[in-house]
Coordinates of C-alpha atoms in Angstrom, one line a residue:
X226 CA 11.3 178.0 -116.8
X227 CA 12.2 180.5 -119.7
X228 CA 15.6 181.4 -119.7
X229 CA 14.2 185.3 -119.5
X230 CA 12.3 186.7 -117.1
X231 CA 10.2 189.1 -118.0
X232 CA 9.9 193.0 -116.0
X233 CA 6.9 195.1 -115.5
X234 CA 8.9 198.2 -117.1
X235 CA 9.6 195.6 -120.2
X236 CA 12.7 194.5 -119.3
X237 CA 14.1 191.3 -119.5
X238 CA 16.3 189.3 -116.5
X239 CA 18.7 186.6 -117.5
X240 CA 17.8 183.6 -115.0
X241 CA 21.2 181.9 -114.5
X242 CA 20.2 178.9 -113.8
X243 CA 18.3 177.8 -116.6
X244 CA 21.0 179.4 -118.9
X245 CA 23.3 177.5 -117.2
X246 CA 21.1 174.2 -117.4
X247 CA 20.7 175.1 -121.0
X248 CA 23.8 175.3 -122.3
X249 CA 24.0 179.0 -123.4
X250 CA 27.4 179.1 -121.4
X251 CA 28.1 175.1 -121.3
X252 CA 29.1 173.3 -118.4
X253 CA 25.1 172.4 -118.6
X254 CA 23.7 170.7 -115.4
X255 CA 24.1 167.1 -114.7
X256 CA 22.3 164.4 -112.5
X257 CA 23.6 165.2 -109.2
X258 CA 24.9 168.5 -109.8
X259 CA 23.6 170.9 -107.4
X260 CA 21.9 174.0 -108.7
X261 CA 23.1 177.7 -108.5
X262 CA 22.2 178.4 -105.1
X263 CA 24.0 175.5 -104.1
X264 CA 27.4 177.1 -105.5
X265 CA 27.3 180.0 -102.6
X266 CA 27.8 177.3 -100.2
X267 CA 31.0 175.3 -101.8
X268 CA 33.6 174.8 -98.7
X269 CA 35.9 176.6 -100.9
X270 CA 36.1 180.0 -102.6
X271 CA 36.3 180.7 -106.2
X272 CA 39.9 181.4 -106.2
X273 CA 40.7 178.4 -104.4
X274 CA 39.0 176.3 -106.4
X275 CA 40.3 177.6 -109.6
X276 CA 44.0 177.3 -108.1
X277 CA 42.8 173.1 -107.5
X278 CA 41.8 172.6 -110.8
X279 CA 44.6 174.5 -112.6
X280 CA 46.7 172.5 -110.3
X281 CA 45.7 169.6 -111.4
X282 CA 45.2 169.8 -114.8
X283 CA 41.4 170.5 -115.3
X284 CA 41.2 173.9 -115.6
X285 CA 37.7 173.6 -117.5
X286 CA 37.9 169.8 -118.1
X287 CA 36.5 168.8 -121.4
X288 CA 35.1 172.3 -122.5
X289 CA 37.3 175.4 -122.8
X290 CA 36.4 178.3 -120.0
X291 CA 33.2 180.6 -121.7
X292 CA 35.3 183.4 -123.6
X293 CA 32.8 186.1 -121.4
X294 CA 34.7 184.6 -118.4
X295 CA 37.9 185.8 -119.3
X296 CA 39.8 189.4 -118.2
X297 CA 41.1 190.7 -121.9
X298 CA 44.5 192.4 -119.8
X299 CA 45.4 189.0 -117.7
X300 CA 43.7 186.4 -120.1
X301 CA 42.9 184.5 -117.5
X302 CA 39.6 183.6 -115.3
X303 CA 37.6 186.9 -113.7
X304 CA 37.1 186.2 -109.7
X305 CA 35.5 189.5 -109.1
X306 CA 34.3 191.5 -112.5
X307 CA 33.2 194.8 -113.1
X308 CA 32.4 196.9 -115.9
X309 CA 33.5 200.5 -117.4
X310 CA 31.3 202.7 -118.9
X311 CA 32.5 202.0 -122.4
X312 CA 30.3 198.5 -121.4
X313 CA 33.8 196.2 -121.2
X314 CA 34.0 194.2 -118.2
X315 CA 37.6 193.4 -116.8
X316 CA 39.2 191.7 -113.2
X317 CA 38.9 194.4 -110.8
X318 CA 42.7 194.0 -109.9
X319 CA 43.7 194.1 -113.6
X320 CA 41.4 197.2 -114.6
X321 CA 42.5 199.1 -110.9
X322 CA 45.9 198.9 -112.0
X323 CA 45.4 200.1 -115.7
X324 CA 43.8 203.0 -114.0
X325 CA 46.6 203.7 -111.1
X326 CA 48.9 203.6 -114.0
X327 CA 47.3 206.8 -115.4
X328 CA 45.3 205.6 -118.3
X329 CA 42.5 206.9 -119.1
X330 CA 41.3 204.6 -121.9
X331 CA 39.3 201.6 -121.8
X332 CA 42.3 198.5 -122.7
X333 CA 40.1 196.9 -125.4
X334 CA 38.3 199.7 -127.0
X335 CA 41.0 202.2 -126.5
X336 CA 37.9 204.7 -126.3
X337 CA 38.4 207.6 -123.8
X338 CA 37.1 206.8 -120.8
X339 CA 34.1 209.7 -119.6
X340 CA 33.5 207.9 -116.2
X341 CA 36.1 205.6 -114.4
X342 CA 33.8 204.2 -112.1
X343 CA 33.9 200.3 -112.0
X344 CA 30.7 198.8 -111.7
X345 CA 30.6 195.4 -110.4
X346 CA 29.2 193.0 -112.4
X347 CA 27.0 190.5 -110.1
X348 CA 25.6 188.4 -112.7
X349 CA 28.9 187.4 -114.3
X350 CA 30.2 187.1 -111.1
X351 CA 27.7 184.6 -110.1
X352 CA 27.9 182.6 -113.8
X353 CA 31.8 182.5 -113.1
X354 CA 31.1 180.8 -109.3
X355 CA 28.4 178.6 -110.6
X356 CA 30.3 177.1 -113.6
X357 CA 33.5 176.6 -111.9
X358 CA 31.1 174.8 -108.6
X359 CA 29.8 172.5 -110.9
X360 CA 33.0 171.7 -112.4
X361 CA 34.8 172.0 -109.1
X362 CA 31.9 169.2 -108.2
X363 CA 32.7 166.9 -110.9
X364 CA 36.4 167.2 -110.5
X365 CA 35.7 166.0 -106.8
X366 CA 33.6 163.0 -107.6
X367 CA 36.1 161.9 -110.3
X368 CA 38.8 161.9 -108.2
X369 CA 37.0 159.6 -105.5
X370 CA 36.2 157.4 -108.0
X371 CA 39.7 157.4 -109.0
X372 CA 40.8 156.9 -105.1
X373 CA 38.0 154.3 -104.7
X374 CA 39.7 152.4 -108.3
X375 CA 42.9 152.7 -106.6
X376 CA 42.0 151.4 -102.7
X377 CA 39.9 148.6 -104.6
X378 CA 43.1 147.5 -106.8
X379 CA 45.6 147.9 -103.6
X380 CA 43.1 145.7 -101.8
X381 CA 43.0 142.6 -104.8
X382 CA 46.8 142.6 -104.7
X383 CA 46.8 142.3 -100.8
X384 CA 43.9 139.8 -100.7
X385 CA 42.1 142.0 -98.4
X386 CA 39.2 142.3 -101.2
X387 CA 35.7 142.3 -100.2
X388 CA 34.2 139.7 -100.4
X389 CA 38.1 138.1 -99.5
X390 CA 39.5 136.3 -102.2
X391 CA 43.5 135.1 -102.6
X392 CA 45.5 137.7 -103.5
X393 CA 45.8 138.7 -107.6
X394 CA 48.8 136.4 -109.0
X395 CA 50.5 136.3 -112.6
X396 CA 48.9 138.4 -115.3
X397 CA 46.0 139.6 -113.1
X398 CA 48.6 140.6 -110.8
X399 CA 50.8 142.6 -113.3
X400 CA 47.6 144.3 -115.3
X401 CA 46.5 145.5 -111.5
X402 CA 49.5 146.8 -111.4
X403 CA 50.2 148.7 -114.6
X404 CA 46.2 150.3 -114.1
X405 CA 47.7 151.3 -110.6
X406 CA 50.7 152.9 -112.0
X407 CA 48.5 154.7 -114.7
X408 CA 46.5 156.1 -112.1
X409 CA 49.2 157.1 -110.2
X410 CA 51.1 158.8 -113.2
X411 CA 47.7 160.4 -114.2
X412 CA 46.4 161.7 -110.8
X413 CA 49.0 163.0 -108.3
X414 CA 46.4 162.4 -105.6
X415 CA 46.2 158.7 -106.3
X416 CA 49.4 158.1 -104.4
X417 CA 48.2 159.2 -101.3
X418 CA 45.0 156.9 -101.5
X419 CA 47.4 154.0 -102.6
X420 CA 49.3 154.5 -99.4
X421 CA 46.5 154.9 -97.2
X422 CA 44.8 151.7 -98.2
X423 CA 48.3 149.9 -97.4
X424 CA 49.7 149.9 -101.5
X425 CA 53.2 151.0 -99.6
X426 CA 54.4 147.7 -97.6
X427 CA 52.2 146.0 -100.5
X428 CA 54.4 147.0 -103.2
X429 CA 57.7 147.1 -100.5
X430 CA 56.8 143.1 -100.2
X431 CA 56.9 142.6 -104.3
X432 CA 60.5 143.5 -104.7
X433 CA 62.4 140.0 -103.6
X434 CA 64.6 137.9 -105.1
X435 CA 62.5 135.5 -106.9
X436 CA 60.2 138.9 -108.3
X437 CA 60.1 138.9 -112.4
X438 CA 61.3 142.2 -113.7
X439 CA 57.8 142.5 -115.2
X440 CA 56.2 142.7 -111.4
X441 CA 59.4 144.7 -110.0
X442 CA 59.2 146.8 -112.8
X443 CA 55.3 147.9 -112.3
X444 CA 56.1 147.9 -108.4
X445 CA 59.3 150.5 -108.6
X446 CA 57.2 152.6 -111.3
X447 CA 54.9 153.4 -108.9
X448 CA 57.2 153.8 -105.7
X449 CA 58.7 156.6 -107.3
X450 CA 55.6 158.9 -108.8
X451 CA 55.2 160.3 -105.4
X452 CA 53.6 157.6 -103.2
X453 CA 55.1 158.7 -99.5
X454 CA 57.7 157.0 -98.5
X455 CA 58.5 157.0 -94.4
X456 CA 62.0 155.8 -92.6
X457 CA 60.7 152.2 -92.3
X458 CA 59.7 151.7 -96.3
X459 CA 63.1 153.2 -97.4
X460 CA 65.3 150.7 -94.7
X461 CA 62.6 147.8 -95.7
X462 CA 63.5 149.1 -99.5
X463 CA 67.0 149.0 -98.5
X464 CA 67.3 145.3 -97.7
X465 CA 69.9 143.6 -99.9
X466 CA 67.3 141.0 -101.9
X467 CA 65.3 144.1 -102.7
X468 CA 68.6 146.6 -104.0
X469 CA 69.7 143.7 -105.5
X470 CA 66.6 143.1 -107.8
X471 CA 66.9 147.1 -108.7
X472 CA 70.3 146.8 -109.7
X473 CA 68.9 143.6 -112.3
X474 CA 66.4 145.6 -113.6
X475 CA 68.6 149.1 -113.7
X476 CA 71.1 147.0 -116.1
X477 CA 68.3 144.7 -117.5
X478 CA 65.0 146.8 -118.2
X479 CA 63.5 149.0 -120.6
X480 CA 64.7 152.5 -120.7
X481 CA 61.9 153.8 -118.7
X482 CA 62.7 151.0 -116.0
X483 CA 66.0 152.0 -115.8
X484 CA 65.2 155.3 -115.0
X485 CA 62.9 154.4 -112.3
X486 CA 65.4 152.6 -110.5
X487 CA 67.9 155.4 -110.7
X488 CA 65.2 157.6 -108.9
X489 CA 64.4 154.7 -106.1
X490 CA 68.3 154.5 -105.5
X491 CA 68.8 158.2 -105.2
X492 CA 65.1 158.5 -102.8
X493 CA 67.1 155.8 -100.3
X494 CA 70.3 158.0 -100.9
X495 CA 68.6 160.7 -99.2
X496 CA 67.4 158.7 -96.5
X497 CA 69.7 159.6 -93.3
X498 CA 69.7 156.2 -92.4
X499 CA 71.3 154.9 -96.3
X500 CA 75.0 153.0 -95.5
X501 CA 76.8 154.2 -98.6
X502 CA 78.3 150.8 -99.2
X503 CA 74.7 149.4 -100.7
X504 CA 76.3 152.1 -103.8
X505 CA 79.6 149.9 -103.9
X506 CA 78.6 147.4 -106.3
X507 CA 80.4 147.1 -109.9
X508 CA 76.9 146.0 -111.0
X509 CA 75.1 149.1 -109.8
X510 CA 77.9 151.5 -111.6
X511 CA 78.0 149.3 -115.2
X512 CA 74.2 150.1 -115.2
X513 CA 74.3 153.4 -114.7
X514 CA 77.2 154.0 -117.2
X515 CA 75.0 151.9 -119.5
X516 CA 72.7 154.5 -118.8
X517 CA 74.6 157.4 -119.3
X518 CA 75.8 156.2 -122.8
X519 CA 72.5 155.6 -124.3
X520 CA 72.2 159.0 -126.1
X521 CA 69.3 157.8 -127.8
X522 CA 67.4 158.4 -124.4
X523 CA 68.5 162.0 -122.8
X524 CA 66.3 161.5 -119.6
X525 CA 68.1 158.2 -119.4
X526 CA 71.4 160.4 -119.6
X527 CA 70.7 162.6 -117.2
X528 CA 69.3 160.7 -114.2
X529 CA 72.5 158.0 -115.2
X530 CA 74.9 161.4 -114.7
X531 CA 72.5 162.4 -111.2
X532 CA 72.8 158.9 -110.2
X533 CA 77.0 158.8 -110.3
X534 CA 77.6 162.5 -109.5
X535 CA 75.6 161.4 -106.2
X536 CA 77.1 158.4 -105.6
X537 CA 80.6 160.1 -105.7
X538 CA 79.9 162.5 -103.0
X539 CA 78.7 160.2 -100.6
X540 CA 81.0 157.2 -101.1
X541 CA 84.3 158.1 -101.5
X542 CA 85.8 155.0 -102.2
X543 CA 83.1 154.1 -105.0
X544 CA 85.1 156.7 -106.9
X545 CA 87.8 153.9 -107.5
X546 CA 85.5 151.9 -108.4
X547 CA 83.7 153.8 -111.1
X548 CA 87.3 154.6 -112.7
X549 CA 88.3 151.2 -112.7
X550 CA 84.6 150.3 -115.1
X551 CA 86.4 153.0 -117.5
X552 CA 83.8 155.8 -116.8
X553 CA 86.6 158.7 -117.1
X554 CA 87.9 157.9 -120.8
X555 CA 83.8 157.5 -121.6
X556 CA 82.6 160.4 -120.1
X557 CA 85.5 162.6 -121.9
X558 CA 84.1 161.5 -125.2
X559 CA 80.7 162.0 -124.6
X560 CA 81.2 165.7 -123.0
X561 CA 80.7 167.3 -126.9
X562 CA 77.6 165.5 -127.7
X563 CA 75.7 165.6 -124.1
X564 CA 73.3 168.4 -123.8
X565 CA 73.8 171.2 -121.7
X566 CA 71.8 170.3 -119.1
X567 CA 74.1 166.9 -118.0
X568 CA 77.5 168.8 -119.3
X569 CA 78.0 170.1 -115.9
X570 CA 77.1 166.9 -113.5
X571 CA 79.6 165.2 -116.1
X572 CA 82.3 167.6 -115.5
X573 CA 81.4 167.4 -111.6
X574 CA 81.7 163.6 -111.5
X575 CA 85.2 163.7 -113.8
X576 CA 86.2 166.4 -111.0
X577 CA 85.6 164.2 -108.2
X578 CA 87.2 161.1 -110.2
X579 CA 90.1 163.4 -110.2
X580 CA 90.8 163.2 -106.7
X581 CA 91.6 159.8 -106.7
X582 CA 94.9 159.1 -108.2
X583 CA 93.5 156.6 -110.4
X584 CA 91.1 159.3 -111.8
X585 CA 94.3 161.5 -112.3
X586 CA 96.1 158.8 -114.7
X587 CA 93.0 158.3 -116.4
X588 CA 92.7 161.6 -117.3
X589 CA 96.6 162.0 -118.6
X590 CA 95.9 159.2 -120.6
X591 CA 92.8 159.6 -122.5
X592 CA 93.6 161.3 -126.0
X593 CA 90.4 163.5 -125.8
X594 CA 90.8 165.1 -122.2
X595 CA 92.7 168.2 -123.3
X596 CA 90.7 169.1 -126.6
X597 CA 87.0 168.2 -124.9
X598 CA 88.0 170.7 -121.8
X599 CA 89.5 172.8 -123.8
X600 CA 86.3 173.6 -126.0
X601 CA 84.1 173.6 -122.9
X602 CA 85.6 176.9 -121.7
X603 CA 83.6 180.2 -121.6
X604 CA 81.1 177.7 -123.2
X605 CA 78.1 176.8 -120.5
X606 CA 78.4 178.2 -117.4
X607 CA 81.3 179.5 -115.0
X608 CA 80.8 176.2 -113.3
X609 CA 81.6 174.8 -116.3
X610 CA 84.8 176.5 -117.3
X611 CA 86.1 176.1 -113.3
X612 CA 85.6 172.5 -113.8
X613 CA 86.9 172.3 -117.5
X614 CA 90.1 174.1 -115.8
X615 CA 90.5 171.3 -113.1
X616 CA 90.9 169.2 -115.7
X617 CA 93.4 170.7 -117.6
X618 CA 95.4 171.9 -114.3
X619 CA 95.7 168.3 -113.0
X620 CA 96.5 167.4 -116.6
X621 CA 99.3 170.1 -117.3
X622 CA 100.8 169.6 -114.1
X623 CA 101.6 165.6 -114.0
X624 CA 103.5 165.9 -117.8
X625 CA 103.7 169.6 -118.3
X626 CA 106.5 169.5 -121.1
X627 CA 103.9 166.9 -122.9
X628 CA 100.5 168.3 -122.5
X629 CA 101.6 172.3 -122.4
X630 CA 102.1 172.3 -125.8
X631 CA 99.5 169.8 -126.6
X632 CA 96.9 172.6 -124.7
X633 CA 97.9 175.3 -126.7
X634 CA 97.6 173.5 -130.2
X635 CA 94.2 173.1 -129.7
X636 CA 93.5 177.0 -128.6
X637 CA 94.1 176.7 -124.9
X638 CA 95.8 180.3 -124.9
X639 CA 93.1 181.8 -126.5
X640 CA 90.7 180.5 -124.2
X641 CA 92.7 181.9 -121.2
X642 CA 93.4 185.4 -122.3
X643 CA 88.9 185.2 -122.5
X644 CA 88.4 183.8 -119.2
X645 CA 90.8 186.5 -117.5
X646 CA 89.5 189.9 -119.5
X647 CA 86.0 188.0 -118.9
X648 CA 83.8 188.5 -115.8
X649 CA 84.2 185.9 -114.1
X650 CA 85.2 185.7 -110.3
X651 CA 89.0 186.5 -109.1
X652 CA 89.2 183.2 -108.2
X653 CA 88.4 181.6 -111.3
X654 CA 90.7 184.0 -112.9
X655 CA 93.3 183.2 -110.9
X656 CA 93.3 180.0 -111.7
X657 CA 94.1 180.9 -115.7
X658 CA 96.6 183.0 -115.0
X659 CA 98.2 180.2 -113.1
X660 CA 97.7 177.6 -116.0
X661 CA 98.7 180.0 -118.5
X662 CA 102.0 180.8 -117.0
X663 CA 102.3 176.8 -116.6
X664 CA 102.0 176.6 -120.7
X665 CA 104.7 179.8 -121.0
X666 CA 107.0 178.0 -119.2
X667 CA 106.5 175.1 -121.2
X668 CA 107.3 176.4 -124.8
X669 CA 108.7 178.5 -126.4
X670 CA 107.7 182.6 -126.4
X671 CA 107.2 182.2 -130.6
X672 CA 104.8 179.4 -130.1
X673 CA 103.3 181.1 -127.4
X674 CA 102.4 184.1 -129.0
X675 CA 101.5 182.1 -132.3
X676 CA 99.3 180.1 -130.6
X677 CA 97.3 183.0 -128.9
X678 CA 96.4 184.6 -132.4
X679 CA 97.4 188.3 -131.1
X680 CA 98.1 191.2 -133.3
X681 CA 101.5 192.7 -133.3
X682 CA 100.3 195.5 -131.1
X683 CA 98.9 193.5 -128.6
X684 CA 102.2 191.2 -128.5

C-alpha cells in the first residue's frame, strides 16, 4: 500500500500505517505487533502508558521519541496536539496556557499570531498513540519474558522445575542466583514475580549456618532490591543462624555485600516484631564501624552511619557497647572528612553516645572533640550546629577550667557571637548564650575579648 493516498481534488493523505510500518517515524512494525487500529483499543490511555514506561526506564526503548512528537514549550511527549495558524503544533495544555498568559505570539516563531484558534491535530495525535502502543506492546512482552526468566530460575533453585529435576547446587546454584539478582536490580517488577513463584522462603531457606558467603551473598542482594517481605519472612530472617551469617558477611564481604546486609538488618529493625537484643552483638557493631571508616566507599559510609544511628535509638544499652569498640574517638576524627550528607547522622549517634556516661568520658578525652565541633558550627545545617553544641556543652561542663579556654583557642567565641545574631531558633540560641557565659567565666575578660576578634567599638 503506498504510503500516500491519493484525492480526487489532487491531494495527497498520509496513511499512517504504512508510514509507520515503513519506518518514516521508526518504531516500524514487528511480527506480532498489532496494527494501528489495534492501538484505539490498548487497556490503557496514552498518558498512562507513557507514565509506565518513563517509570520504568523505557521511555522510547532503543530509539529516541520522533522529534515531531515533542511540545517545543514542555519538551516533552504531545498527548493531545493541536496546531496555530502560524502551522506550529504544541500540547494543548502548554499552548492554552501561553495564551491565558496574554501572549499573542506563536512560542517558536515569535510571529504575531492573526488567529488563536487551536486546531487539533488528529493525525499526529493518532502517530503519537500508535508508536507509543506498539512500544507500550513490546515493553509488555519483555517484561513477561523477564517474569517467565525469573519464575523459571526460582523454580531450578527449589526443584520444582518442570520436568522435576533436584534442586540447582554449587556453581549452577550461585550463577542462578547472580542472573536472578540482575534481573531483580534491572526490572523492579521482577521482584514481585520472584515472590510469587515462592523465590521468598526459597532464598529465606539459603541463609543458615553452613551457607558460603558466595550463596548468602547473592541471596541477601536480592532480599533487599524490593522483593516483599511479610511478618513471617522478617521473623524467619530473624532466626539467630540466619543474623548470624549476616553479621559474617557484614564484617567479611565485599563492599557491596556489606552494604546489603546493613539494609536487611535495618528492614528487620522496622519490623514491629524485631527484639532489639539481636543488635547487641560486638560483632555486628565492629562491622559496621568497619564500614563507616572505609572512606574509599561513601555509600558504604553512609548506610554504616544509618545502621548505628538506628541501632542507638532502639537499643539503649547497645550504646555502651558501641563506645566500648572506640566508635566516639573514631567518629570525632572522621567528622571533617565525611560528606555532608553522613555529618549529621554522625553527630546524631556521638549525641546519643553522649548520654551514656561512658560516651561523656569519651568525648572529654579525645583530643579532636573540641576543634571538630567547633568547626562544624553555622557550617551544615541548624541540626548540625545544635548537635556540634551538645558536644561542646557536655564537654565544657565536666572540666570547664580545662576545655573553656581550650574552646576559645580554637574560635569558639567567634562561632557563638554568629549563632546568636544568626537566625536560628530561641532555643538554639539560648543554648550559646549559656556556653558562652560558661567560657567567660572560665578566663580571663582580655582573653575573652582577644579570642572573639572584636573591634574596640564593639568591645
Amino acid at each position: 500500500m503506498p504510503q500516500y493516498q491519493e484525492l480526487a481534488c489532487g491531494g495527497q493523505v498520509l496513511d499512517i500505517d504504512t508510514a509507520l510500518k515503513d519506518g518514516i517515524l521508526g518504531c516500524g512494525l514487528e511480527p506480532g505487533d498489532g496494527a494501528l487500529g489495534d492501538g484505539g483499543k490498548q487497556p490503557v490511555e496514552l498518558r498512562k502508558m507513557m507514565d509506565e514506561l518513563d517509570a520504568a526506564g523505557d521511555g522510547g526503548g532503543d530509539e529516541a521519541v520522533p522529534a515531531v512528537f515533542i511540545c517545543p514549550i514542555s519538551l516533552e511527549p504531545m498527548v493531545d496536539p493541536v496546531t496555530l495558524c502560524t502551522g506550529q503544533t504544541y500540547e494543548r495544555a502548554n499552548i492554552s496556557r501561553w495564551l491565558a498568559l496574554g501572549h499573542r505570539t506563536c512560542p517558536t516563531t515569535m510571529q504575531e499570531l492573526w488567529d488563536d484558534a487551536l486546531t487539533p491535530n488528529a493525525t499526529l495525535r493518532q502517530l503519537i498513540a500508535a508508536w507509543f502502543s506498539r512500544r507500550y506492546t513490546r515493553f509488555k512482552k519483555r517484561s513477561a519474558d523477564f517474569h517467565g526468566r525469573a519464575a523459571d530460575l526460582v523454580h531450578g533453585l527449589r526443584g520444582t522445575a518442570v520436568p522435576r529435576r533436584q534442586p540447582l547446587k554449587g556453581k549452577a546454584r550461585i550463577a542462578a542466583l547472580q542472573e536472578l539478582r540482575s534481573l531483580a536490580a534491572t526490572h523492579q517488577s521482577v521482584t514481585k514475580a520472584i515472590a510469587e513463584a515462592g523465590g521468598v522462603s526459597l532464598l529465606t531457606s539459603l541463609l543458615g549456618p553452613f551457607t558460603s558467603h558466595s550463596v548468602g551473598s547473592e541471596a541477601v542482594a536480592i532480599l533487599v532490591s524490593g522483593v516483599p517481605l511479610d511478618a513471617d519472612a522478617k521473623a524467619a530472617l530473624m532466626q539467630p543462624a540466619k543474623v548470624s551469617l549476616v553479621v559474617d558477611m557484614l564484617n567479611e564481604g565485599a563492599v557491596d555485600t556489606k552494604i546489603n546486609c546493613v539494609r536487611l538488618i535495618r528492614i528487620l529493625m522496622e519490623e514491629k516484631g524485631f527484639r532489639p537484643e539481636t543488635v547487641a552483638s560486638l560483632s555486628l557493631l565492629v562491622g559496621a564501624m568497619r564500614l563507616v571508616r572505609d572512606k574509599r566507599h561513601q555509600d558504604g559510609v553512609a548506610a554504616g552511619l544509618e545502621l548505628l544511628n538506628s541501632i542507638c535509638a532502639v537499643h539503649r544499652p547497645a550504646r555502651s557497647m558501641i563506645v566500648s569498640i572506640g566508635a566516639v574517638q573514631q567518629l570525632v576524627e572522621l567528622l571533617p572528612e565525611l560528606a555532608t550528607k553522613c555529618v549529621e547522622p554522625a553527630l546524631d549517634i556521638l549525641d546519643a553516645l553522649a548520654a551514656v556516661p561512658e560516651g561523656k568520658t569519651a568525648l572529654k578525652d579525645c583530643p579532636r572533640t573540641i576543634p571538630n565541633a567547633v568547626r562544624l558550627l553555622m557550617r551544615v545545617s541548624e541540626a548540625c550546629t545544635r548537635r556540634a553544641l551538645s558536644m561542646l556543652w557536655v564537654v565544657c561542663r565536666m572540666v570547664p577550667e580545662e576545655s573553656a579556654p581550650a574552646a576559645l583557642e580554637v574560635g569558639l567565641a567567634a562561632k557563638l557571637l554568629l549563632v546568636i545574631q544568626s537566625g536560628c531558633g530561641p532555643e538554639l540560641k539560648q543554648q550559646a548564650s549559656e556556653l558562652l557565659k560558661l567560657c567567660t567565666m572560665n578566663c580571663t575578660s582580655t582573653m575573652f575579648l582577644a579570642k572573639c576578634k572584636l573591634t574596640k567599638t564593639i568591645q
